Coordinates of C-alpha atoms in Angstrom, one line a residue:
X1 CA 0.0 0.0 0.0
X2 CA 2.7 2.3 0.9
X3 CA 4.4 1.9 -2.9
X4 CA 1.0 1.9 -4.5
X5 CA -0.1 5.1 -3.1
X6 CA 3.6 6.5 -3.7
X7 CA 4.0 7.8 -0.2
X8 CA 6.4 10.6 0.8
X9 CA 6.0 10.5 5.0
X10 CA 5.1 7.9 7.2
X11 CA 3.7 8.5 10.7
X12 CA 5.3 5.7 13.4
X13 CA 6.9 4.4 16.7
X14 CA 10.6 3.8 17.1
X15 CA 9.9 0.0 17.9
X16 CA 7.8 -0.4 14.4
X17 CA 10.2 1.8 12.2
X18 CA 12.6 -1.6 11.3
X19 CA 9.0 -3.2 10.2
X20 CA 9.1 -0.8 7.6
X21 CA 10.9 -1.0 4.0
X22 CA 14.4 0.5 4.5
X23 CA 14.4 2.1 1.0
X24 CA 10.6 3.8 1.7
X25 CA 8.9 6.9 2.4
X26 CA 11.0 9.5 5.3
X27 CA 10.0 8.3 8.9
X28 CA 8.0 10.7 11.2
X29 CA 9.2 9.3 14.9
X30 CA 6.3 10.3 17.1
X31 CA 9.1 10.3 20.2
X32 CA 11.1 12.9 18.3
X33 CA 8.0 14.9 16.8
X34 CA 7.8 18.4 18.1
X35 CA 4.7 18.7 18.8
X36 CA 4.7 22.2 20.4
X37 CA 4.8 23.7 17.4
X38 CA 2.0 25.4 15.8
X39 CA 2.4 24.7 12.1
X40 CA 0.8 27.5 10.0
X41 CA -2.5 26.7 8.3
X42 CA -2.0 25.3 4.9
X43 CA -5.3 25.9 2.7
X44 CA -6.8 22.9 1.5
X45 CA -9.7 23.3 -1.6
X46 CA -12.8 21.6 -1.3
X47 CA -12.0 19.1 -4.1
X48 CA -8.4 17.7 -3.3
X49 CA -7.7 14.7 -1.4
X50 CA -8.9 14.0 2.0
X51 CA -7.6 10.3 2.6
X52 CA -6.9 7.4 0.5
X53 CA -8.0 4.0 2.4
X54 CA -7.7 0.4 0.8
X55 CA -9.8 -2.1 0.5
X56 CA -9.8 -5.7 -0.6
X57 CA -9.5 -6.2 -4.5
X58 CA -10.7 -9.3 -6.5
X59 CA -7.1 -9.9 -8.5
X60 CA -5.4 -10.0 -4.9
X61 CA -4.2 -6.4 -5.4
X62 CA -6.2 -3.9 -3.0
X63 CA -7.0 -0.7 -4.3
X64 CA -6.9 2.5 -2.5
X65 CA -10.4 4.4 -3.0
X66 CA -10.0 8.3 -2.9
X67 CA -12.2 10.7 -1.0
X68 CA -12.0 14.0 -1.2
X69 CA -12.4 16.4 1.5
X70 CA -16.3 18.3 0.1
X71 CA -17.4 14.6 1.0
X72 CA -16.0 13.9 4.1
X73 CA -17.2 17.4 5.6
X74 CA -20.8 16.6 3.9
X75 CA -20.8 13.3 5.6
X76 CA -20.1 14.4 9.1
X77 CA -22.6 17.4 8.8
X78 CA -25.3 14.7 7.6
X79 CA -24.3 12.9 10.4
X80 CA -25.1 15.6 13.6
X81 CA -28.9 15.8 11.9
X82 CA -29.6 12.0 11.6
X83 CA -28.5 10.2 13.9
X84 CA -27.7 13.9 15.7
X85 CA -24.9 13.9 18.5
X86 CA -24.2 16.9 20.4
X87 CA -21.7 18.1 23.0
X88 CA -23.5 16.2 25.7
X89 CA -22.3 12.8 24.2
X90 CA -20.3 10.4 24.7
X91 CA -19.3 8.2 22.2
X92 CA -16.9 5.1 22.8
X93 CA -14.8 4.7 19.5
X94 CA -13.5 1.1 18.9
X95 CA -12.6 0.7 14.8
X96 CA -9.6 0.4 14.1
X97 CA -8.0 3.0 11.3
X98 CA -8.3 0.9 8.8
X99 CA -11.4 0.8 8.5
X100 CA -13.4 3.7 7.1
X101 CA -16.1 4.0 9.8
X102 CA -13.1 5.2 12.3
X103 CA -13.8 8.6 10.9
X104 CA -17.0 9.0 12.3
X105 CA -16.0 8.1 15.6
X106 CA -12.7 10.6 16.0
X107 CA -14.2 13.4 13.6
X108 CA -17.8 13.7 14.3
X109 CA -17.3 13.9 18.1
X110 CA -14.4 16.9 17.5
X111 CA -16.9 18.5 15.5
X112 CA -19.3 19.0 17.9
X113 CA -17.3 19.2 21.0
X114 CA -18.6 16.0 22.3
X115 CA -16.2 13.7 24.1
X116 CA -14.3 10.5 22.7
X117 CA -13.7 7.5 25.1
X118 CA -11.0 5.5 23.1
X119 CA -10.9 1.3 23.1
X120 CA -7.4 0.0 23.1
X121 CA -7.8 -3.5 20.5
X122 CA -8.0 -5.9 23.0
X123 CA -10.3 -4.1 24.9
X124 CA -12.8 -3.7 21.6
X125 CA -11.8 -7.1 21.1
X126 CA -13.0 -8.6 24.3
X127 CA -16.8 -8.0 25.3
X128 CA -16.7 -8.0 28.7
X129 CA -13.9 -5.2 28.9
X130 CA -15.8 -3.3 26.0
X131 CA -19.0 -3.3 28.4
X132 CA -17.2 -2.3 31.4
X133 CA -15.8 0.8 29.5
X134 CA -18.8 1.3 27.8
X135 CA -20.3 1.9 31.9
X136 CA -17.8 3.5 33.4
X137 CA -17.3 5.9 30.4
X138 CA -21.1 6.6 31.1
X139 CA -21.3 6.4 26.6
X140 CA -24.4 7.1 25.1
X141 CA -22.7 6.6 21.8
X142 CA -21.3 3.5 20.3
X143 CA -21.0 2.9 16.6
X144 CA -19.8 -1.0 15.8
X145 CA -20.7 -3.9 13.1
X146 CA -23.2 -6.6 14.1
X147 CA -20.4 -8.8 15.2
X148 CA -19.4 -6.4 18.0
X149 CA -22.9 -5.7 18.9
X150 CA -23.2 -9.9 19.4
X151 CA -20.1 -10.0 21.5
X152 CA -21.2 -7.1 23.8
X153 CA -24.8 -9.0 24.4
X154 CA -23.3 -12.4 24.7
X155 CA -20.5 -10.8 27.5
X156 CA -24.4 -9.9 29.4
X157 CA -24.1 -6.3 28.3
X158 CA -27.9 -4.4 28.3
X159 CA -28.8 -1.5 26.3
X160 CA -30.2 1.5 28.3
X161 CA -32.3 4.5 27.7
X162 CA -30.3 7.4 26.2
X163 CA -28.0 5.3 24.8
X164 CA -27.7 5.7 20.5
X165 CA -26.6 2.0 18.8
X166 CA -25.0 2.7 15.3
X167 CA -25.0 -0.6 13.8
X168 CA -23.2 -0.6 10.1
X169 CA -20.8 -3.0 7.9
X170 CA -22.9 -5.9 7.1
X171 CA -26.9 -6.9 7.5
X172 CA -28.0 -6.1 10.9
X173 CA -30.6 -9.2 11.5
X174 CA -33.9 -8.9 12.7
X175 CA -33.3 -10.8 15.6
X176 CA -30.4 -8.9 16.2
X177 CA -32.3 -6.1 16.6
X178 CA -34.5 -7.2 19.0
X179 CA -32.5 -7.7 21.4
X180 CA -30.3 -4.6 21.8
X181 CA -33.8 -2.5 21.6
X182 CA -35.2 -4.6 24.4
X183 CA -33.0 -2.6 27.4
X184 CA -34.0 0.9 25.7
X185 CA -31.9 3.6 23.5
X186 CA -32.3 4.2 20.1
X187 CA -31.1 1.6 17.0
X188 CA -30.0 3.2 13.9
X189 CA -29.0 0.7 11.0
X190 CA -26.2 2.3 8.7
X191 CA -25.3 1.5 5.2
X192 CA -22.6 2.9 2.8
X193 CA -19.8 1.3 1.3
X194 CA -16.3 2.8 1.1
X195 CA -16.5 4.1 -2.3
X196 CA -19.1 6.8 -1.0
X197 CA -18.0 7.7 2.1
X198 CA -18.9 6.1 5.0
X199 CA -22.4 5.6 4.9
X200 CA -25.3 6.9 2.6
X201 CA -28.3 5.9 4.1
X202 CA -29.3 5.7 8.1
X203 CA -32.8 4.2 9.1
X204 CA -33.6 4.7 12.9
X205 CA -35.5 0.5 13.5
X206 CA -38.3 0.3 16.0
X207 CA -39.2 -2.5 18.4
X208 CA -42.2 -3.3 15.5
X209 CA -40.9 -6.4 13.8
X210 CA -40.9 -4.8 10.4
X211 CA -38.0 -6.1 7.9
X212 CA -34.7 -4.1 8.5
X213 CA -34.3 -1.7 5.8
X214 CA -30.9 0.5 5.1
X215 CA -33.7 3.7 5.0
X216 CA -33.3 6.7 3.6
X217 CA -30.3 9.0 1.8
X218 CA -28.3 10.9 3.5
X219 CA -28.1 14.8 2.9
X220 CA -27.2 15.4 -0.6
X221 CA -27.1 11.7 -1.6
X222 CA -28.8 9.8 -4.1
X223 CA -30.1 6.3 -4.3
X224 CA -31.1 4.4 -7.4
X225 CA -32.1 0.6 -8.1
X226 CA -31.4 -0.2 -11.6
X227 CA -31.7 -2.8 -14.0
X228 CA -28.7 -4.4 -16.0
X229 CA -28.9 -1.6 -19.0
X230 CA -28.8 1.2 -15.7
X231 CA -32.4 2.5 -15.9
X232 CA -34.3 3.2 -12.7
X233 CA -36.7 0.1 -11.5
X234 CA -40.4 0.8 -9.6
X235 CA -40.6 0.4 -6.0
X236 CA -40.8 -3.7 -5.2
X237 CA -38.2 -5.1 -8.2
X238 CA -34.6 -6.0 -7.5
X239 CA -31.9 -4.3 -9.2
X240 CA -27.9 -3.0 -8.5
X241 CA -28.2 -0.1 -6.0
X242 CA -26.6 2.8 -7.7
X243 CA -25.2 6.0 -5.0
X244 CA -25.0 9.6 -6.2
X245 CA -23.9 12.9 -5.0
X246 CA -22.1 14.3 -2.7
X247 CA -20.3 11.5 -0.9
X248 CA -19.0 9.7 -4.4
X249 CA -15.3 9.5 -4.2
X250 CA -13.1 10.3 -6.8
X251 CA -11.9 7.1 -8.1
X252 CA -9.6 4.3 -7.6
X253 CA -6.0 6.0 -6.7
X254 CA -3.8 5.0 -9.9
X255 CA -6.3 2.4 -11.2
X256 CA -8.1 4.4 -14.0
X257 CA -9.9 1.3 -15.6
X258 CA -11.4 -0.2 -12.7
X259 CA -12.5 2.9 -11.7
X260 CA -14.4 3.7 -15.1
X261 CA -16.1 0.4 -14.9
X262 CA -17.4 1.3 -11.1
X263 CA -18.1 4.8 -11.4
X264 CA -20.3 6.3 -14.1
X265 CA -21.7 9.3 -15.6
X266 CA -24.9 10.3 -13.7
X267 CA -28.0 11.2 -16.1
X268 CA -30.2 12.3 -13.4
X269 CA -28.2 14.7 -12.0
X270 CA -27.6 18.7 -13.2
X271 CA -24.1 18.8 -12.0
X272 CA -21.3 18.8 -14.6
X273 CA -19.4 15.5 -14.3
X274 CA -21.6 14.3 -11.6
X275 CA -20.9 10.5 -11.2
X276 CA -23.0 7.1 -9.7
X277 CA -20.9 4.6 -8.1
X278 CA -21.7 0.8 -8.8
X279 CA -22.5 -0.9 -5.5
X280 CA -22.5 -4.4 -6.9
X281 CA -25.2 -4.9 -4.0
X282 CA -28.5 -5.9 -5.0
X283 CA -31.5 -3.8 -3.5
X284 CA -35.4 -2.8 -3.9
X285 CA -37.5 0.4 -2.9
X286 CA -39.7 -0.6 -0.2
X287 CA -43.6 0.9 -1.0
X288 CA -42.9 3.4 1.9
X289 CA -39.7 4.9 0.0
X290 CA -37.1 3.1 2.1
X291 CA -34.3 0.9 0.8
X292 CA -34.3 -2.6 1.6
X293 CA -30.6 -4.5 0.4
X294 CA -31.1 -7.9 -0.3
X295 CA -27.1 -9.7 -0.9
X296 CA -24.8 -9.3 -3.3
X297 CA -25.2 -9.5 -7.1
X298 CA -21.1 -10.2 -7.4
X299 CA -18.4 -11.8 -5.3
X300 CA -17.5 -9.9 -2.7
X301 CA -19.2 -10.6 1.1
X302 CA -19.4 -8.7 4.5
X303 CA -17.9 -10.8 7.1
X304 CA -17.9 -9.2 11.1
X305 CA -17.5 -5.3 9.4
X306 CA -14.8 -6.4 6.2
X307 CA -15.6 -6.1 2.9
X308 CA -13.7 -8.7 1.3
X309 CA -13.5 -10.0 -1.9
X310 CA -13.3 -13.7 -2.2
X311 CA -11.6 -13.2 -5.4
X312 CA -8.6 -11.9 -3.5
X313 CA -8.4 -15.3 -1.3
X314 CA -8.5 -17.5 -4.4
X315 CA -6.2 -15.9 -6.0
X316 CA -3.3 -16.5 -3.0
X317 CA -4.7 -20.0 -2.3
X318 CA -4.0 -20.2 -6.0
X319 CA -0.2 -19.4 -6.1
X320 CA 0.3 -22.0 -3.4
X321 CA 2.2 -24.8 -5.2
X322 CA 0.1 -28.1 -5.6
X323 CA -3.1 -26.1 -5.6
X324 CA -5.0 -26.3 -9.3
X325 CA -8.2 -24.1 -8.6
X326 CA -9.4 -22.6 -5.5
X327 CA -13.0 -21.3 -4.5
X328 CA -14.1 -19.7 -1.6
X329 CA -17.3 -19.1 -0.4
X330 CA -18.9 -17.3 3.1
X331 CA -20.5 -20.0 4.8
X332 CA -23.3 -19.2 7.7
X333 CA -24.0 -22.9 8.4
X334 CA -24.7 -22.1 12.2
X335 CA -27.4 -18.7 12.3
X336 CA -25.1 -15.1 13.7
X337 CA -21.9 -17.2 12.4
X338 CA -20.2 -16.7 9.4
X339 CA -16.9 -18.3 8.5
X340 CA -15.0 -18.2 5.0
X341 CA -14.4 -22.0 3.8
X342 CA -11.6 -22.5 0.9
X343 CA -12.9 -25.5 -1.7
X344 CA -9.3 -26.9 -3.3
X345 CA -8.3 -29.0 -6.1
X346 CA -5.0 -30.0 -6.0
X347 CA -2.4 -31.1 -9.2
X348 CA -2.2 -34.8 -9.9
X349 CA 0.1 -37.0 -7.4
X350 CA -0.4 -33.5 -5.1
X351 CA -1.8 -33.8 -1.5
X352 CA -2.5 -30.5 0.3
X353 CA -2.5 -30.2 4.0
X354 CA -4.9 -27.9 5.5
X355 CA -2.7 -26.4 8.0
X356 CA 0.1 -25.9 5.8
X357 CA -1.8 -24.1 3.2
X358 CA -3.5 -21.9 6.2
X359 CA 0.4 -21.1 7.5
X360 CA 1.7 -20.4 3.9
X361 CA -1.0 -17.7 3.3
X362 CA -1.0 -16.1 6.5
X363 CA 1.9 -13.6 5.9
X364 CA -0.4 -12.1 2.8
X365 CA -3.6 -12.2 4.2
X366 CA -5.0 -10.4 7.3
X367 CA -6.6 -12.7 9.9
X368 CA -10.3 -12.0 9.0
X369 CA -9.7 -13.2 5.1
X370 CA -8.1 -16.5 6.7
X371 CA -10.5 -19.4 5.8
X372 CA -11.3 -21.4 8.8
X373 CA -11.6 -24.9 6.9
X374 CA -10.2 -26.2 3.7
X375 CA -12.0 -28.8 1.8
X376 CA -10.4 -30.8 -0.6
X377 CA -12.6 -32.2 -3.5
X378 CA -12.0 -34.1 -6.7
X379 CA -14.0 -31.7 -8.6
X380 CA -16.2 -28.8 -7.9
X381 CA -19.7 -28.9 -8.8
X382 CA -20.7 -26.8 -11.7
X383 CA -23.4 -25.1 -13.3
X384 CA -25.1 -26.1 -16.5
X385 CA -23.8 -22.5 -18.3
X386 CA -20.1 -24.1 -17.3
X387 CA -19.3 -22.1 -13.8
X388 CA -18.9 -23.2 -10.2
X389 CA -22.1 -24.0 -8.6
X390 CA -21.3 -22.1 -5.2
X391 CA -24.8 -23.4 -3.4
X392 CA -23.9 -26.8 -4.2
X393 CA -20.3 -26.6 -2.6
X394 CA -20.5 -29.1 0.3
X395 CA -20.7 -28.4 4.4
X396 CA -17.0 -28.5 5.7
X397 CA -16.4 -31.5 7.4
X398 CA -14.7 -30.8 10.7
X399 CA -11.5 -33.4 10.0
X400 CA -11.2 -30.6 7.5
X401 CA -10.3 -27.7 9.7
X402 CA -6.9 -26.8 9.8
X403 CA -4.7 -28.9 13.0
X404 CA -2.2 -30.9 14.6
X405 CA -3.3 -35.1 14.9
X406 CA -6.0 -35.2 18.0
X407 CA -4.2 -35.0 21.0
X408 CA -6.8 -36.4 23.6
X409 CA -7.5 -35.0 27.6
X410 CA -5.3 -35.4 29.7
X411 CA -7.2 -34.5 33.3
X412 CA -11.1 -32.9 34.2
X413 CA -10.3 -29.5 33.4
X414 CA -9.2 -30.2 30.0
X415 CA -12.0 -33.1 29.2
X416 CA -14.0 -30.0 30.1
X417 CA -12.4 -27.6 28.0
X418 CA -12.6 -29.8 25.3
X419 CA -16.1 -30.0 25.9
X420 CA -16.6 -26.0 25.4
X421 CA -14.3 -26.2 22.7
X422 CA -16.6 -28.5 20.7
X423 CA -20.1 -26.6 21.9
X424 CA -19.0 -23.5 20.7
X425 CA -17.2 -24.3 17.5
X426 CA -19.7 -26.6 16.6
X427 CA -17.2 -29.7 16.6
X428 CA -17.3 -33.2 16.9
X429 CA -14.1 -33.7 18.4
X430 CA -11.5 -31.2 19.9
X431 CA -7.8 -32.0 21.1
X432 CA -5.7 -30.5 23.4
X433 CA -2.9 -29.2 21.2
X434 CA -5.9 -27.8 18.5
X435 CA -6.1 -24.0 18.3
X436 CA -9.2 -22.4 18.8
X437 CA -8.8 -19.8 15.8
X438 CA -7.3 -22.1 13.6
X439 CA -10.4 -24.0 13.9
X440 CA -12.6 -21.3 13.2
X441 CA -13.0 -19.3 16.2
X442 CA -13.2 -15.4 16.4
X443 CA -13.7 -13.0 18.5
X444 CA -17.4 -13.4 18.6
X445 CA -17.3 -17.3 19.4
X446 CA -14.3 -16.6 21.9
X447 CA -16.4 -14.3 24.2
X448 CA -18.5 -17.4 23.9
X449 CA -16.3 -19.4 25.2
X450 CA -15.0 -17.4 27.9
X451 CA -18.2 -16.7 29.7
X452 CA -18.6 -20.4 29.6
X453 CA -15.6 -21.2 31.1
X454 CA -16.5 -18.9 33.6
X455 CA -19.5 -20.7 34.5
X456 CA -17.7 -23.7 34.8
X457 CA -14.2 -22.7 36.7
X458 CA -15.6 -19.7 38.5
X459 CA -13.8 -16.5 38.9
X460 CA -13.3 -13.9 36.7
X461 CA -11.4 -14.5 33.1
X462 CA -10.4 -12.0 30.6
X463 CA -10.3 -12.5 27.1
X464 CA -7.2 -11.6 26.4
X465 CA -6.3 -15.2 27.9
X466 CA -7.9 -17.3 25.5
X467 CA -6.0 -14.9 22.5
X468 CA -2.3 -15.6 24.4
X469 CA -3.3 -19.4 25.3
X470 CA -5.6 -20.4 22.0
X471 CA -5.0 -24.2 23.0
X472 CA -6.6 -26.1 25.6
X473 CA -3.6 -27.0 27.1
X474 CA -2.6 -23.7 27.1
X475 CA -5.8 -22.3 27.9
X476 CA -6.3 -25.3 31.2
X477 CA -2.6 -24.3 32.2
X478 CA -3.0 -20.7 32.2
X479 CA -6.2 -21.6 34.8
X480 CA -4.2 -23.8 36.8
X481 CA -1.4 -20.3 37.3
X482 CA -4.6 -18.1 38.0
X483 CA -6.0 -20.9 40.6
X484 CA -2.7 -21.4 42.2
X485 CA -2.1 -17.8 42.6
X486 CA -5.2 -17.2 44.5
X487 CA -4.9 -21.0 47.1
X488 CA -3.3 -21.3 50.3
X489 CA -1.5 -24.6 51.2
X490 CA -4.5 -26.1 52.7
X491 CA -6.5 -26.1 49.2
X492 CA -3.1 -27.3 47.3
X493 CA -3.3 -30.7 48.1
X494 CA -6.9 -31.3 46.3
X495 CA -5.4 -29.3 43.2
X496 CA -3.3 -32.1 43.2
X497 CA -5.0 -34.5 42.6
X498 CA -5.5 -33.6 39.2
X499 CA -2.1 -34.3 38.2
X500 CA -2.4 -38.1 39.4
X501 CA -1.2 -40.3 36.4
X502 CA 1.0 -37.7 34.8
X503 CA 4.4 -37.4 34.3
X504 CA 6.6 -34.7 35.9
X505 CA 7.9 -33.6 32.7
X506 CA 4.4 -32.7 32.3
X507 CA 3.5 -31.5 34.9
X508 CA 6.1 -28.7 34.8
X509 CA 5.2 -28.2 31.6
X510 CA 1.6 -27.5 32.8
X511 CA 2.1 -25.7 35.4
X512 CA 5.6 -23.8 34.4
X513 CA 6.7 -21.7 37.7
X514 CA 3.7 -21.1 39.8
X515 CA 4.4 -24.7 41.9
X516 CA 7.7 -23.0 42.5
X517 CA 5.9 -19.5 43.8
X518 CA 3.1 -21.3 45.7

């Protein structure tokens, strides 16, 4: 990203500058920047370059979407009308910069002199943490995707009166819905994708069981369904949702042909060289003039907030030696859980190994375009017109999922463990030495899992524990140190007892130091 958007200065830490090409862009130390300094104002027109942000691309090149600075300053003023904020608020930000939504939550509070309550990752990673902040912080503002919403209600966290629930990044669910309206505040569901700033549309959903729709334009925004030769369809038939106005960003930074196939000429609008942007997302006009989106009429999904284009997967999983055609689809085989599942068909005399394939593509692939199984097929199903039937592509079998050889339970705790394991990933079997996010998990399914063990063991445990000990071995040892930290000697000798019939190899290898401190 840094070549592709030819970058002069980069913005870092001392301890990440050696992560960083040697040969790049000038370092900005923030430990040796002079902050103090007033810089003089430098005038900025209305129609340059606010940001350039990246998002996944379909040839496994991202591409860097530009917005200029008219739209981002349209956006935010949208935003203090509908859903409104004022100085009063609150809001508890939680995206990371990456992701586009973060601008709402650093910007739109400045603008209004409300206050920002920032989440460090793992405390926006872990739902218990997030819903302490979120009360001690007193928010009445929190914008997050569906996933996060899920984590916060699963870690017991209610809704209250006062309290605004920005929901946006993928289909907020009915059900969904219905439970963070039932402990009061107000729901707003928000849709836009990157290409025209933020979001476009904002529908405030009531308690009344109607479908969820994406609502209404923003200010100086445009909405249009359209059929395949672009004209405008009546209210009630599917077409590609087409977004004009204000918010329309200029283009794909350095990518001049993709961005004349997604952004067009509009002929509704007055405005010389007033564009539409191509959504790709298939939509209808409701009878009561709001928008309702109903999937995706290309191959690109929404998984926990991501936009990511399946294309992009394939293509890696394709430059993996032994691997003749890759597919991958976004499975929700379980409802409120999504996973990506890679289908493979390998060269002739080639076997490929799940969890060697997972570790080769790591290093190019964040961890939420990881697929969390790997099938391998002797064909894939196809289509009469010649192309992959994806609907027909089989349920991942769990022997599938990427793993060391079963390892069984050694003692209670980690028959037990096991036992969640399984429940929550939807498994058959589990093993000691497996890894919970290499078998799926995320940070939805490990909050999960961690009020459950809670339940079981007792106490309190963060999540943070199951991220630095993903293995149940790990994971039971790492209770064992927290439990022998808080015994006296009378209680050690029926801790004990558990270790009957193992080895002391292993059993300092379970228990590492704390016998030692005890």
């Amino acid at each position: 990203m840094l070549d592709d958007a030819q970058t002069r200065h980069v913005v870092t830490q001392r301890a990440l500058a050696p992560l960083l090409p040697a040969s790049g862009p000038a370092l900005v130390l923030l430990e040796e920047a002079r902050l103090n300094e007033v810089a003089p104002p430098a005038p900025v027109a209305a129609g340059e370059t606010a940001y350039v942000i990246y998002t996944s691309g379909s040839t496994g090149r991202p591409k860097g979407v530009r917005l200029p600075h008219s739209a981002v300053v349209n956006f935010l003023l949208a935003m203090m009308e509908r859903p409104g904020i004022t100085a009063a608020d609150r809001l508890c930000a939680v995206t990371t910069l990456s992701f586009d939504i973060a601008v709402l939550e650093l910007l739109l509070p400045l603008a209004v002199g409300a206050r920002i309550e920032i989440a460090d990752p793992a405390t926006a990673a872990d739902g218990m943490e997030l819903a302490r902040l979120l009360d001690s912080a007193q928010a009445s503002m929190l914008q997050a995707t569906p996933a996060t919403w899920r984590m916060l209600l699963d870690a017991g966290w209610q809704s209250r009166t006062g309290m605004a629930m920005l929901c946006g990044g993928e289909a907020l669910s009915r059900e969904l819905a219905d439970r963070l309206l039932a402990g009061g505040g107000a729901l707003w569901n928000m849709y836009g994708p990157t290409e025209t700033t933020i979001w476009s549309s904002v529908e405030k959903i009531e308690a009344d069981g109607a479908p969820i729709a994406i609502g209404r334009p923003i200010a100086n925004t445009r909405l249009y369904v359209a059929d395949a030769f672009l004209q405008p369809l009546p209210p009630g038939i599917p077409g590609e949702l087409l977004i004009g106005g204000a918010g329309v960003a200029q283009g794909y930074h350095a990518r001049p042909e993709l961005t004349a196939e997604k952004f067009l000429a509009d002929p509704h609008s007055p405005e010389p060289g007033a564009r539409l942007y191509r959504t790709g997302d298939l939509a209808r006009w409701s009878r009561d003039g709001n928008m309702e989106v109903l999937g995706r009429i290309d191959n690109q999904v929404k998984l926990r907030g991501f936009r990511i284009e399946l294309g992009e997967i394939e293509a890696v999983l394709a430059e993996q030696p032994g691997v003749r055609q890759a597919v991958v689809i976004c499975r929700e085989d379980r409802p409120g859980d999504k996973r990506l599942v890679a289908y493979l068909l390998s060269h002739a005399d080639q076997v490929l190994q799940a969890a060697a394939l997972r570790d080769a593509i790591a290093p190019q692939l964040p961890d939420y375009m990881l697929p969390s199984a790997y099938v391998m097929l002797e064909h894939l199903p196809m289509t009469p017109n010649g192309k992959v039937d994806r609907n027909a592509l089989p349920v991942p079998d769990i022997e599938a999922a990427p793993g060391d050889s079963y390892v069984a339970p050694r003692n209670g705790d980690e028959e037990l463990l096991c036992g969640l394991w399984q429940e929550v990933l939807g498994l058959e079997r589990v093993g000691i030495e497996d890894n919970f996010f290499k078998l799926g998990g995320h940070s939805l399914l490990a909050t999960q899992l961690v009020m459950r063990a809670q339940k079981a063991f007792g106490g309190e445990l963060s999540l943070r524990l199951l991220f630095e000990a993903p293995t149940v071995a790990a994971f039971g040892a790492a209770l064992m140190r927290n439990r022998l930290d808080s015994v006296d000697a009378g209680d050690l000798a029926s801790m004990l007892d558990q270790l009957e019939g193992l080895s002391d190899d292993n059993i300092e290898a379970l228990l590492g130091g704390a016998l030692e401190n005890t």
